[in-house]
Amino acid sequence: MIHPNHPLVPIIHMNIRYFELNEETRWFGGGIDLTPHYVFENDARFFHHKLKQACDDFGAEFYPKFKIHADDYFFIKHREETRGIGGIFYDRLKPENTNLSWEQILDFSINIGETFLPIYTELIDRNRDKEFTETHKEWQYQRRSRYVEFNLVYDSGTKFGLETNGRIESILMSLPPQANWGYNVQPEINSEEYKTIQLLKKELTGSKIV
């Protein structure tokens, strides 16, 4: 994951993994998701369009299935809002549930992995030269707090690491360098911050943005 200093550049997270216990127990998993401090709808559409392209090369059902999985997974239940604008999330992929060979599933994971640099470079270039204010920075720290809450309460990797006596410093490196909590923060109606909150309300069918 990357936590940028610029409040108009989004947080991005990605991991690709392969698990093997024996010949019968092995699978691929992974995903990529975006957590903007401010949701720009054109950026959101670009992000999801690129992920759909990468998935469609291997199966028309992959993107809608994995997008819904991400929408469901990256949901902060106690806040009733999503961590960000989602992405794709998949787990336990193997030939029996994909109609792909092991080699093709590996190629799929590589294809997803190779989307990271061009997608994030484009999003950085779109936003890094925009001017920002102290209000933007305060909101960035507030939104980072939601990232922290999700990772400590719901994230399966973080919970697994903490519950199995993993290397604590490495596990908590996923958290941002600074996050702030304010009591019952309510952005002004029709402000940029208010618009972002409205776009992070999860519907039954998933994200409203794409």
PDB file of N, CA and C in Angstrom, residues 34 39 41 44-45 47-48 63-64 67-72 74-75 82 84-87 198-210:
ATOM      1  N   LEU A  34      -8.615   1.061  -4.199  1.00  0.00           N
ATOM      2  CA  LEU A  34      -8.229   2.470  -4.141  1.00  0.00           C
ATOM      3  C   LEU A  34      -9.008   3.174  -3.034  1.00  0.00           C
ATOM      4  N   VAL A  39     -13.003  11.700  -3.493  1.00  0.00           N
ATOM      5  CA  VAL A  39     -13.385  10.857  -4.616  1.00  0.00           C
ATOM      6  C   VAL A  39     -13.629  11.728  -5.853  1.00  0.00           C
ATOM      7  N   GLU A  41     -14.798  11.303  -9.594  1.00  0.00           N
ATOM      8  CA  GLU A  41     -15.510  10.244 -10.297  1.00  0.00           C
ATOM      9  C   GLU A  41     -14.811   9.813 -11.578  1.00  0.00           C
ATOM     10  N   ALA A  44     -12.170   7.440 -10.580  1.00  0.00           N
ATOM     11  CA  ALA A  44     -12.762   6.165 -10.169  1.00  0.00           C
ATOM     12  C   ALA A  44     -13.127   5.326 -11.391  1.00  0.00           C
ATOM     13  N   ARG A  45     -13.715   5.969 -12.389  1.00  0.00           N
ATOM     14  CA  ARG A  45     -14.091   5.231 -13.600  1.00  0.00           C
ATOM     15  C   ARG A  45     -12.859   4.717 -14.333  1.00  0.00           C
ATOM     16  N   PHE A  47      -9.967   3.936 -13.005  1.00  0.00           N
ATOM     17  CA  PHE A  47      -9.421   2.841 -12.204  1.00  0.00           C
ATOM     18  C   PHE A  47     -10.185   1.548 -12.467  1.00  0.00           C
ATOM     19  N   HIS A  48     -11.492   1.601 -12.394  1.00  0.00           N
ATOM     20  CA  HIS A  48     -12.287   0.388 -12.583  1.00  0.00           C
ATOM     21  C   HIS A  48     -12.261  -0.088 -14.037  1.00  0.00           C
ATOM     22  N   TYR A  63     -14.441  -9.725 -13.585  1.00  0.00           N
ATOM     23  CA  TYR A  63     -14.538  -8.370 -13.022  1.00  0.00           C
ATOM     24  C   TYR A  63     -15.790  -8.175 -12.172  1.00  0.00           C
ATOM     25  N   PRO A  64     -16.997  -8.462 -12.683  1.00  0.00           N
ATOM     26  CA  PRO A  64     -18.175  -8.244 -11.821  1.00  0.00           C
ATOM     27  C   PRO A  64     -18.147  -9.069 -10.541  1.00  0.00           C
ATOM     28  N   LYS A  67     -15.299  -7.586  -8.270  1.00  0.00           N
ATOM     29  CA  LYS A  67     -15.663  -6.246  -7.808  1.00  0.00           C
ATOM     30  C   LYS A  67     -16.652  -6.329  -6.644  1.00  0.00           C
ATOM     31  N   ILE A  68     -17.662  -7.182  -6.773  1.00  0.00           N
ATOM     32  CA  ILE A  68     -18.625  -7.346  -5.680  1.00  0.00           C
ATOM     33  C   ILE A  68     -17.931  -7.871  -4.427  1.00  0.00           C
ATOM     34  N   HIS A  69     -16.984  -8.788  -4.623  1.00  0.00           N
ATOM     35  CA  HIS A  69     -16.223  -9.314  -3.483  1.00  0.00           C
ATOM     36  C   HIS A  69     -15.479  -8.178  -2.781  1.00  0.00           C
ATOM     37  N   ALA A  70     -14.885  -7.261  -3.562  1.00  0.00           N
ATOM     38  CA  ALA A  70     -14.171  -6.124  -2.980  1.00  0.00           C
ATOM     39  C   ALA A  70     -15.138  -5.173  -2.285  1.00  0.00           C
ATOM     40  N   ASP A  71     -16.287  -4.891  -2.921  1.00  0.00           N
ATOM     41  CA  ASP A  71     -17.274  -4.009  -2.300  1.00  0.00           C
ATOM     42  C   ASP A  71     -17.717  -4.549  -0.940  1.00  0.00           C
ATOM     43  N   ASP A  72     -17.914  -5.866  -0.882  1.00  0.00           N
ATOM     44  CA  ASP A  72     -18.352  -6.488   0.371  1.00  0.00           C
ATOM     45  C   ASP A  72     -17.229  -6.511   1.409  1.00  0.00           C
ATOM     46  N   PHE A  74     -14.302  -4.575   1.624  1.00  0.00           N
ATOM     47  CA  PHE A  74     -13.780  -3.290   2.095  1.00  0.00           C
ATOM     48  C   PHE A  74     -14.913  -2.383   2.583  1.00  0.00           C
ATOM     49  N   PHE A  75     -15.722  -2.913   3.466  1.00  0.00           N
ATOM     50  CA  PHE A  75     -16.852  -2.189   4.035  1.00  0.00           C
ATOM     51  C   PHE A  75     -16.663  -2.065   5.538  1.00  0.00           C
ATOM     52  N   THR A  82     -17.856   2.535   2.910  1.00  0.00           N
ATOM     53  CA  THR A  82     -16.765   1.757   2.343  1.00  0.00           C
ATOM     54  C   THR A  82     -15.425   2.419   2.665  1.00  0.00           C
ATOM     55  N   GLY A  84     -13.008   2.798   0.617  1.00  0.00           N
ATOM     56  CA  GLY A  84     -12.685   3.641  -0.530  1.00  0.00           C
ATOM     57  C   GLY A  84     -13.656   3.334  -1.653  1.00  0.00           C
ATOM     58  N   ILE A  85     -13.149   3.294  -2.891  1.00  0.00           N
ATOM     59  CA  ILE A  85     -14.023   3.047  -4.040  1.00  0.00           C
ATOM     60  C   ILE A  85     -13.915   1.607  -4.531  1.00  0.00           C
ATOM     61  N   GLY A  86     -13.350   0.742  -3.689  1.00  0.00           N
ATOM     62  CA  GLY A  86     -13.280  -0.669  -4.052  1.00  0.00           C
ATOM     63  C   GLY A  86     -12.215  -0.956  -5.088  1.00  0.00           C
ATOM     64  N   GLY A  87     -12.465  -1.992  -5.860  1.00  0.00           N
ATOM     65  CA  GLY A  87     -11.508  -2.485  -6.842  1.00  0.00           C
ATOM     66  C   GLY A  87     -11.895  -3.904  -7.169  1.00  0.00           C
ATOM     67  N   GLN A 198     -20.814  10.927   0.509  1.00  0.00           N
ATOM     68  CA  GLN A 198     -21.992  10.391  -0.163  1.00  0.00           C
ATOM     69  C   GLN A 198     -21.620   9.281  -1.152  1.00  0.00           C
ATOM     70  N   LEU A 199     -20.440   9.356  -1.722  1.00  0.00           N
ATOM     71  CA  LEU A 199     -19.994   8.347  -2.683  1.00  0.00           C
ATOM     72  C   LEU A 199     -19.419   7.103  -2.018  1.00  0.00           C
ATOM     73  N   LEU A 200     -19.314   7.132  -0.706  1.00  0.00           N
ATOM     74  CA  LEU A 200     -18.780   5.978   0.026  1.00  0.00           C
ATOM     75  C   LEU A 200     -19.864   5.231   0.788  1.00  0.00           C
ATOM     76  N   LYS A 201     -21.116   5.443   0.406  1.00  0.00           N
ATOM     77  CA  LYS A 201     -22.219   4.715   1.006  1.00  0.00           C
ATOM     78  C   LYS A 201     -22.488   3.462   0.187  1.00  0.00           C
ATOM     79  N   LYS A 202     -22.359   2.326   0.809  1.00  0.00           N
ATOM     80  CA  LYS A 202     -22.475   1.057   0.084  1.00  0.00           C
ATOM     81  C   LYS A 202     -23.935   0.698  -0.166  1.00  0.00           C
ATOM     82  N   GLU A 203     -24.262   0.413  -1.420  1.00  0.00           N
ATOM     83  CA  GLU A 203     -25.592  -0.058  -1.780  1.00  0.00           C
ATOM     84  C   GLU A 203     -25.574  -1.581  -1.850  1.00  0.00           C
ATOM     85  N   LEU A 204     -26.722  -2.174  -1.932  1.00  0.00           N
ATOM     86  CA  LEU A 204     -26.806  -3.642  -2.002  1.00  0.00           C
ATOM     87  C   LEU A 204     -26.085  -4.195  -3.217  1.00  0.00           C
ATOM     88  N   THR A 205     -26.038  -3.412  -4.287  1.00  0.00           N
ATOM     89  CA  THR A 205     -25.402  -3.863  -5.513  1.00  0.00           C
ATOM     90  C   THR A 205     -23.944  -3.447  -5.608  1.00  0.00           C
ATOM     91  N   GLY A 206     -23.429  -2.804  -4.565  1.00  0.00           N
ATOM     92  CA  GLY A 206     -22.021  -2.420  -4.584  1.00  0.00           C
ATOM     93  C   GLY A 206     -21.851  -0.932  -4.806  1.00  0.00           C
ATOM     94  N   SER A 207     -20.680  -0.537  -5.299  1.00  0.00           N
ATOM     95  CA  SER A 207     -20.330   0.864  -5.462  1.00  0.00           C
ATOM     96  C   SER A 207     -21.277   1.580  -6.413  1.00  0.00           C
ATOM     97  N   LYS A 208     -21.624   2.846  -6.088  1.00  0.00           N
ATOM     98  CA  LYS A 208     -22.489   3.649  -6.948  1.00  0.00           C
ATOM     99  C   LYS A 208     -21.705   4.341  -8.043  1.00  0.00           C
ATOM    100  N   ILE A 209     -20.401   4.337  -7.960  1.00  0.00           N
ATOM    101  CA  ILE A 209     -19.593   5.195  -8.827  1.00  0.00           C
ATOM    102  C   ILE A 209     -19.466   4.613 -10.227  1.00  0.00           C
ATOM    103  N   VAL A 210     -19.383   3.296 -10.340  1.00  0.00           N
ATOM    104  CA  VAL A 210     -19.158   2.675 -11.651  1.00  0.00           C
ATOM    105  C   VAL A 210     -20.270   1.701 -11.965  1.00  0.00           C
TER     106      VAL A 210
END
